Amino acid sequence: MKRSYVTSSTMHWSETLIMPMNGVNVVAMLQEFWENKQKQRAVFPSEGTVVYESLNSPGPPFVSYVTLPGGSCFGNFQCCLSRAEARRDAAKVALINSLFNELPCRKITKEFIMESVQEAISSTSGTSSDADDPSTSIGAYHYMLESNMGKTMLEFQELMIVFQLLHWNGSLKALRETKCSRQEVISYYSQYSLDERMRSHMALDWIMKEQDSPGIISQELQVALRELEEARKAGQELRFYKEKKEILSLALSQIYSNQVTSSSTDDQMGLTLSGYH
């Protein structure tokens, strides 16, 4: 699944962020919005609460992220001089996108599917016949859209993030080499949400890549951090970039932990052996 298909469907309504919200408690408004969604039983399968995360920083500018039920993530759009201001600004971005997601134009309809598939064809120099062939990337994208008819873009995006990461991680290519059809892969991973277990598996894949190409994790992490920063400043949805950062950081921490454990074991073995002399 090519990443360009997905990013064309994600929401980055940074141009609406100039709307005045002075004196409005956007943090409370965002919480109330999702609580009402939960009462209406219209929330995502992976129900949860609105979660805030602030980056450790000795001083301004401060960065805050907010993750919505379902996993969509947004950050503060403006340069903020306090953690509270960064949190409010992140909530503002998330609230605007949450409200925007309720509009009829954000529902996956036949018309939306036709426009999205045509955009994918144009951006990849594909053909109309590719859209009807599930063995092609465009055909798989078409199949996924059809399978999610009636859902909102935030709901569809939660599923697409998994396939974006599998594509970035190289897992989709590995699955194709096992002769699995795209429909089989889509059907299999559509049943799973992005959780700690899946992140751990992806981190393990990168640890194996590091053994073949030393330094590749650090390089990828620098790219992910740069992409995350650029997307945040552009007011875009951040989950793909943030998940990449988390997976790569997990891989590095495991490598470091193993090195420390190995070094400690070697030291202990040396002390033990010296006792036999």
Short mmCIF file of N, CA and C in Angstrom, two decimals, residues 28-146:
data_model
loop_
_atom_site.label_atom_id
_atom_site.label_comp_id
_atom_site.label_asym_id
_atom_site.label_seq_id
_atom_site.Cartn_x
_atom_site.Cartn_y
_atom_site.Cartn_z
N ALA A 28 -11.70 21.32 27.43
CA ALA A 28 -12.98 20.81 27.92
C ALA A 28 -13.93 20.49 26.76
N MET A 29 -13.92 21.33 25.73
CA MET A 29 -14.79 21.10 24.57
C MET A 29 -14.43 19.80 23.86
N LEU A 30 -13.13 19.54 23.72
CA LEU A 30 -12.69 18.32 23.05
C LEU A 30 -13.10 17.09 23.86
N GLN A 31 -12.92 17.17 25.18
CA GLN A 31 -13.30 16.06 26.05
C GLN A 31 -14.80 15.80 25.97
N GLU A 32 -15.58 16.88 26.00
CA GLU A 32 -17.04 16.74 25.95
C GLU A 32 -17.49 16.15 24.62
N PHE A 33 -16.83 16.56 23.55
CA PHE A 33 -17.17 16.04 22.22
C PHE A 33 -17.05 14.52 22.18
N TRP A 34 -15.93 14.00 22.70
CA TRP A 34 -15.69 12.55 22.63
C TRP A 34 -16.49 11.79 23.68
N GLU A 35 -16.81 12.43 24.78
CA GLU A 35 -17.69 11.79 25.75
C GLU A 35 -19.09 11.61 25.16
N ASN A 36 -19.54 12.62 24.42
CA ASN A 36 -20.84 12.52 23.76
C ASN A 36 -20.84 11.44 22.69
N LYS A 37 -19.72 11.33 21.99
CA LYS A 37 -19.59 10.27 20.98
C LYS A 37 -19.69 8.89 21.64
N GLN A 38 -19.08 8.79 22.81
CA GLN A 38 -19.10 7.51 23.52
C GLN A 38 -20.52 7.17 23.98
N LYS A 39 -21.25 8.19 24.45
CA LYS A 39 -22.64 7.98 24.88
C LYS A 39 -23.52 7.54 23.72
N GLN A 40 -23.21 8.04 22.54
CA GLN A 40 -23.98 7.69 21.34
C GLN A 40 -23.54 6.35 20.75
N ARG A 41 -22.55 5.74 21.41
CA ARG A 41 -21.98 4.48 20.92
C ARG A 41 -21.49 4.61 19.48
N ALA A 42 -20.94 5.77 19.20
CA ALA A 42 -20.44 6.02 17.85
C ALA A 42 -18.92 6.14 17.84
N VAL A 43 -18.31 5.63 18.92
CA VAL A 43 -16.85 5.74 19.01
C VAL A 43 -16.20 4.58 18.26
N PHE A 44 -14.89 4.61 18.22
CA PHE A 44 -14.12 3.60 17.50
C PHE A 44 -14.12 2.28 18.26
N PRO A 45 -13.82 1.18 17.57
CA PRO A 45 -13.70 -0.11 18.26
C PRO A 45 -12.71 -0.07 19.41
N SER A 46 -11.60 0.65 19.21
CA SER A 46 -10.59 0.76 20.26
C SER A 46 -10.93 1.97 21.14
N GLU A 47 -11.99 1.84 21.92
CA GLU A 47 -12.46 2.95 22.74
C GLU A 47 -11.39 3.39 23.72
N GLY A 48 -11.38 4.64 24.02
CA GLY A 48 -10.42 5.15 24.97
C GLY A 48 -10.74 6.59 25.30
N THR A 49 -9.83 7.23 25.97
CA THR A 49 -10.03 8.62 26.35
C THR A 49 -9.10 9.51 25.55
N VAL A 50 -9.32 10.80 25.67
CA VAL A 50 -8.43 11.77 25.05
C VAL A 50 -7.16 11.84 25.90
N VAL A 51 -6.02 11.60 25.29
CA VAL A 51 -4.75 11.50 26.03
C VAL A 51 -3.79 12.59 25.56
N TYR A 52 -3.21 13.30 26.52
CA TYR A 52 -2.23 14.35 26.21
C TYR A 52 -0.82 13.89 26.58
N GLU A 53 0.12 14.37 25.81
CA GLU A 53 1.54 14.04 26.06
C GLU A 53 2.37 15.28 25.77
N SER A 54 3.19 15.67 26.70
CA SER A 54 4.07 16.83 26.52
C SER A 54 5.51 16.37 26.43
N LEU A 55 6.24 16.91 25.47
CA LEU A 55 7.65 16.57 25.33
C LEU A 55 8.45 17.26 26.43
N ASN A 56 9.42 16.53 26.96
CA ASN A 56 10.30 17.13 27.96
C ASN A 56 11.15 18.22 27.32
N SER A 57 11.10 19.39 27.89
CA SER A 57 11.86 20.51 27.34
C SER A 57 12.21 21.46 28.48
N PRO A 58 13.48 21.91 28.55
CA PRO A 58 13.89 22.82 29.62
C PRO A 58 13.28 24.21 29.47
N GLY A 59 12.81 24.51 28.27
CA GLY A 59 12.24 25.83 28.03
C GLY A 59 11.49 25.87 26.72
N PRO A 60 10.88 27.03 26.42
CA PRO A 60 10.10 27.15 25.18
C PRO A 60 11.00 27.09 23.94
N PRO A 61 10.39 26.74 22.78
CA PRO A 61 8.97 26.45 22.58
C PRO A 61 8.61 25.04 23.06
N PHE A 62 7.38 24.90 23.59
CA PHE A 62 6.93 23.63 24.12
C PHE A 62 6.06 22.91 23.09
N VAL A 63 6.10 21.55 23.17
CA VAL A 63 5.35 20.72 22.24
C VAL A 63 4.42 19.79 23.01
N SER A 64 3.18 19.72 22.57
CA SER A 64 2.20 18.83 23.19
C SER A 64 1.46 18.05 22.10
N TYR A 65 1.19 16.79 22.38
CA TYR A 65 0.41 15.94 21.48
C TYR A 65 -0.88 15.54 22.17
N VAL A 66 -1.92 15.34 21.38
CA VAL A 66 -3.17 14.82 21.91
C VAL A 66 -3.60 13.66 21.01
N THR A 67 -3.88 12.51 21.64
CA THR A 67 -4.31 11.32 20.92
C THR A 67 -5.79 11.08 21.20
N LEU A 68 -6.57 10.92 20.15
CA LEU A 68 -8.01 10.74 20.26
C LEU A 68 -8.37 9.26 20.33
N PRO A 69 -9.57 8.93 20.83
CA PRO A 69 -10.02 7.54 20.76
C PRO A 69 -9.97 7.05 19.31
N GLY A 70 -9.36 5.92 19.11
CA GLY A 70 -9.14 5.44 17.75
C GLY A 70 -7.69 5.59 17.32
N GLY A 71 -6.96 6.54 17.97
CA GLY A 71 -5.53 6.64 17.71
C GLY A 71 -5.06 7.86 16.94
N SER A 72 -5.96 8.63 16.34
CA SER A 72 -5.52 9.81 15.60
C SER A 72 -4.80 10.76 16.54
N CYS A 73 -3.72 11.35 16.05
CA CYS A 73 -2.87 12.18 16.90
C CYS A 73 -2.65 13.54 16.25
N PHE A 74 -2.70 14.58 17.08
CA PHE A 74 -2.46 15.94 16.62
C PHE A 74 -1.54 16.65 17.61
N GLY A 75 -0.88 17.70 17.14
CA GLY A 75 0.03 18.45 18.00
C GLY A 75 -0.24 19.92 17.92
N ASN A 76 0.43 20.70 18.78
CA ASN A 76 0.23 22.14 18.73
C ASN A 76 0.79 22.70 17.43
N PHE A 77 0.02 23.58 16.86
CA PHE A 77 0.33 24.14 15.55
C PHE A 77 1.24 25.36 15.66
N GLN A 78 1.06 26.11 16.75
CA GLN A 78 1.79 27.36 16.91
C GLN A 78 3.02 27.18 17.82
N CYS A 79 3.85 28.20 17.84
CA CYS A 79 5.00 28.22 18.75
C CYS A 79 4.47 28.64 20.12
N CYS A 80 4.59 27.76 21.12
CA CYS A 80 3.98 27.99 22.42
C CYS A 80 5.04 28.22 23.50
N LEU A 81 4.78 29.21 24.34
CA LEU A 81 5.75 29.61 25.36
C LEU A 81 5.51 28.93 26.70
N SER A 82 4.45 28.12 26.81
CA SER A 82 4.18 27.38 28.04
C SER A 82 3.58 26.02 27.69
N ARG A 83 3.70 25.07 28.62
CA ARG A 83 3.13 23.74 28.39
C ARG A 83 1.61 23.81 28.31
N ALA A 84 1.01 24.67 29.12
CA ALA A 84 -0.45 24.81 29.10
C ALA A 84 -0.92 25.36 27.76
N GLU A 85 -0.18 26.32 27.22
CA GLU A 85 -0.53 26.89 25.92
C GLU A 85 -0.40 25.85 24.82
N ALA A 86 0.65 25.03 24.89
CA ALA A 86 0.86 23.98 23.89
C ALA A 86 -0.27 22.96 23.95
N ARG A 87 -0.69 22.63 25.16
CA ARG A 87 -1.79 21.67 25.33
C ARG A 87 -3.09 22.22 24.75
N ARG A 88 -3.36 23.49 25.02
CA ARG A 88 -4.57 24.11 24.47
C ARG A 88 -4.54 24.17 22.96
N ASP A 89 -3.36 24.48 22.41
CA ASP A 89 -3.25 24.59 20.96
C ASP A 89 -3.41 23.22 20.30
N ALA A 90 -2.86 22.16 20.93
CA ALA A 90 -3.02 20.80 20.40
C ALA A 90 -4.50 20.40 20.45
N ALA A 91 -5.17 20.75 21.56
CA ALA A 91 -6.60 20.44 21.69
C ALA A 91 -7.41 21.17 20.62
N LYS A 92 -7.01 22.38 20.30
CA LYS A 92 -7.69 23.17 19.27
C LYS A 92 -7.60 22.50 17.91
N VAL A 93 -6.40 22.03 17.56
CA VAL A 93 -6.21 21.33 16.29
C VAL A 93 -7.05 20.06 16.25
N ALA A 94 -7.02 19.30 17.35
CA ALA A 94 -7.76 18.04 17.42
C ALA A 94 -9.27 18.28 17.37
N LEU A 95 -9.74 19.34 18.02
CA LEU A 95 -11.17 19.64 18.03
C LEU A 95 -11.67 20.01 16.64
N ILE A 96 -10.90 20.84 15.95
CA ILE A 96 -11.28 21.25 14.60
C ILE A 96 -11.36 20.03 13.68
N ASN A 97 -10.38 19.15 13.78
CA ASN A 97 -10.39 17.95 12.95
C ASN A 97 -11.51 17.00 13.34
N SER A 98 -11.82 16.92 14.64
CA SER A 98 -12.92 16.06 15.09
C SER A 98 -14.25 16.56 14.55
N LEU A 99 -14.46 17.87 14.61
CA LEU A 99 -15.69 18.45 14.09
C LEU A 99 -15.76 18.31 12.57
N PHE A 100 -14.64 18.54 11.93
CA PHE A 100 -14.57 18.42 10.47
C PHE A 100 -14.90 16.99 10.03
N ASN A 101 -14.48 16.02 10.84
CA ASN A 101 -14.72 14.62 10.51
C ASN A 101 -16.20 14.26 10.54
N GLU A 102 -17.03 15.08 11.19
CA GLU A 102 -18.46 14.82 11.27
C GLU A 102 -19.21 15.27 10.02
N LEU A 103 -18.56 16.05 9.18
CA LEU A 103 -19.22 16.54 7.98
C LEU A 103 -19.49 15.39 7.01
N PRO A 104 -20.60 15.47 6.26
CA PRO A 104 -20.94 14.42 5.29
C PRO A 104 -19.83 14.15 4.27
N CYS A 105 -19.05 15.18 3.95
CA CYS A 105 -18.00 15.01 2.94
C CYS A 105 -16.87 14.11 3.44
N ARG A 106 -16.82 13.83 4.75
CA ARG A 106 -15.77 12.97 5.28
C ARG A 106 -16.21 11.52 5.42
N LYS A 107 -17.42 11.21 4.95
CA LYS A 107 -17.90 9.84 4.92
C LYS A 107 -17.40 9.16 3.65
N ILE A 108 -17.07 7.89 3.77
CA ILE A 108 -16.64 7.13 2.60
C ILE A 108 -17.88 6.71 1.81
N THR A 109 -18.07 7.35 0.69
CA THR A 109 -19.20 7.06 -0.19
C THR A 109 -18.68 6.57 -1.54
N LYS A 110 -19.58 6.16 -2.40
CA LYS A 110 -19.16 5.72 -3.74
C LYS A 110 -18.46 6.85 -4.48
N GLU A 111 -18.99 8.07 -4.32
CA GLU A 111 -18.38 9.21 -5.00
C GLU A 111 -16.98 9.48 -4.46
N PHE A 112 -16.84 9.40 -3.13
CA PHE A 112 -15.53 9.61 -2.52
C PHE A 112 -14.54 8.56 -3.01
N ILE A 113 -14.98 7.31 -3.09
CA ILE A 113 -14.11 6.22 -3.54
C ILE A 113 -13.64 6.46 -4.97
N MET A 114 -14.57 6.86 -5.84
CA MET A 114 -14.22 7.13 -7.23
C MET A 114 -13.17 8.23 -7.33
N GLU A 115 -13.36 9.31 -6.56
CA GLU A 115 -12.41 10.43 -6.60
C GLU A 115 -11.04 10.01 -6.04
N SER A 116 -11.05 9.26 -4.93
CA SER A 116 -9.80 8.84 -4.30
C SER A 116 -9.00 7.88 -5.19
N VAL A 117 -9.70 6.95 -5.80
CA VAL A 117 -9.03 5.98 -6.69
C VAL A 117 -8.46 6.70 -7.90
N GLN A 118 -9.23 7.65 -8.44
CA GLN A 118 -8.74 8.41 -9.59
C GLN A 118 -7.50 9.22 -9.24
N GLU A 119 -7.50 9.78 -8.03
CA GLU A 119 -6.34 10.52 -7.56
C GLU A 119 -5.12 9.60 -7.44
N ALA A 120 -5.35 8.38 -6.94
CA ALA A 120 -4.26 7.41 -6.80
C ALA A 120 -3.72 7.02 -8.17
N ILE A 121 -4.62 6.84 -9.13
CA ILE A 121 -4.19 6.49 -10.49
C ILE A 121 -3.34 7.61 -11.09
N SER A 122 -3.79 8.85 -10.91
CA SER A 122 -3.06 9.99 -11.48
C SER A 122 -1.70 10.18 -10.84
N SER A 123 -1.62 9.97 -9.52
CA SER A 123 -0.37 10.21 -8.81
C SER A 123 0.67 9.12 -9.04
N THR A 124 0.24 7.97 -9.58
CA THR A 124 1.17 6.86 -9.78
C THR A 124 1.30 6.44 -11.25
N SER A 125 0.66 7.20 -12.12
CA SER A 125 0.66 6.87 -13.56
C SER A 125 0.10 5.47 -13.79
N GLY A 126 -0.90 5.10 -12.97
CA GLY A 126 -1.55 3.81 -13.13
C GLY A 126 -2.63 3.87 -14.19
N THR A 127 -3.40 2.81 -14.29
CA THR A 127 -4.48 2.76 -15.27
C THR A 127 -5.78 2.41 -14.56
N SER A 128 -6.90 2.65 -15.25
CA SER A 128 -8.21 2.36 -14.68
C SER A 128 -8.37 0.88 -14.39
N SER A 129 -7.74 0.04 -15.21
CA SER A 129 -7.86 -1.41 -15.00
C SER A 129 -7.18 -1.85 -13.70
N ASP A 130 -6.18 -1.07 -13.25
CA ASP A 130 -5.51 -1.40 -11.99
C ASP A 130 -6.48 -1.37 -10.81
N ALA A 131 -7.46 -0.46 -10.89
CA ALA A 131 -8.40 -0.30 -9.79
C ALA A 131 -9.27 -1.54 -9.58
N ASP A 132 -9.44 -2.33 -10.63
CA ASP A 132 -10.26 -3.54 -10.54
C ASP A 132 -9.43 -4.79 -10.34
N ASP A 133 -8.12 -4.61 -10.19
CA ASP A 133 -7.22 -5.75 -10.01
C ASP A 133 -6.65 -5.72 -8.59
N PRO A 134 -7.16 -6.56 -7.68
CA PRO A 134 -6.71 -6.54 -6.28
C PRO A 134 -5.23 -6.88 -6.11
N SER A 135 -4.59 -7.41 -7.14
CA SER A 135 -3.17 -7.75 -7.02
C SER A 135 -2.28 -6.51 -7.15
N THR A 136 -2.87 -5.38 -7.58
CA THR A 136 -2.11 -4.13 -7.69
C THR A 136 -2.32 -3.28 -6.44
N SER A 137 -1.42 -2.32 -6.22
CA SER A 137 -1.55 -1.45 -5.05
C SER A 137 -2.83 -0.62 -5.13
N ILE A 138 -3.13 -0.10 -6.31
CA ILE A 138 -4.34 0.70 -6.48
C ILE A 138 -5.58 -0.16 -6.29
N GLY A 139 -5.54 -1.39 -6.79
CA GLY A 139 -6.66 -2.31 -6.62
C GLY A 139 -6.88 -2.65 -5.15
N ALA A 140 -5.80 -2.82 -4.40
CA ALA A 140 -5.90 -3.12 -2.97
C ALA A 140 -6.48 -1.92 -2.22
N TYR A 141 -6.05 -0.72 -2.61
CA TYR A 141 -6.58 0.51 -2.00
C TYR A 141 -8.08 0.62 -2.28
N HIS A 142 -8.46 0.34 -3.52
CA HIS A 142 -9.87 0.36 -3.90
C HIS A 142 -10.67 -0.65 -3.08
N TYR A 143 -10.10 -1.82 -2.90
CA TYR A 143 -10.76 -2.88 -2.12
C TYR A 143 -10.96 -2.45 -0.67
N MET A 144 -9.95 -1.80 -0.09
CA MET A 144 -10.06 -1.36 1.30
C MET A 144 -11.11 -0.28 1.46
N LEU A 145 -11.16 0.64 0.50
CA LEU A 145 -12.18 1.68 0.57
C LEU A 145 -13.58 1.08 0.48
N GLU A 146 -13.76 0.16 -0.44
CA GLU A 146 -15.06 -0.50 -0.60
C GLU A 146 -15.45 -1.25 0.67
#
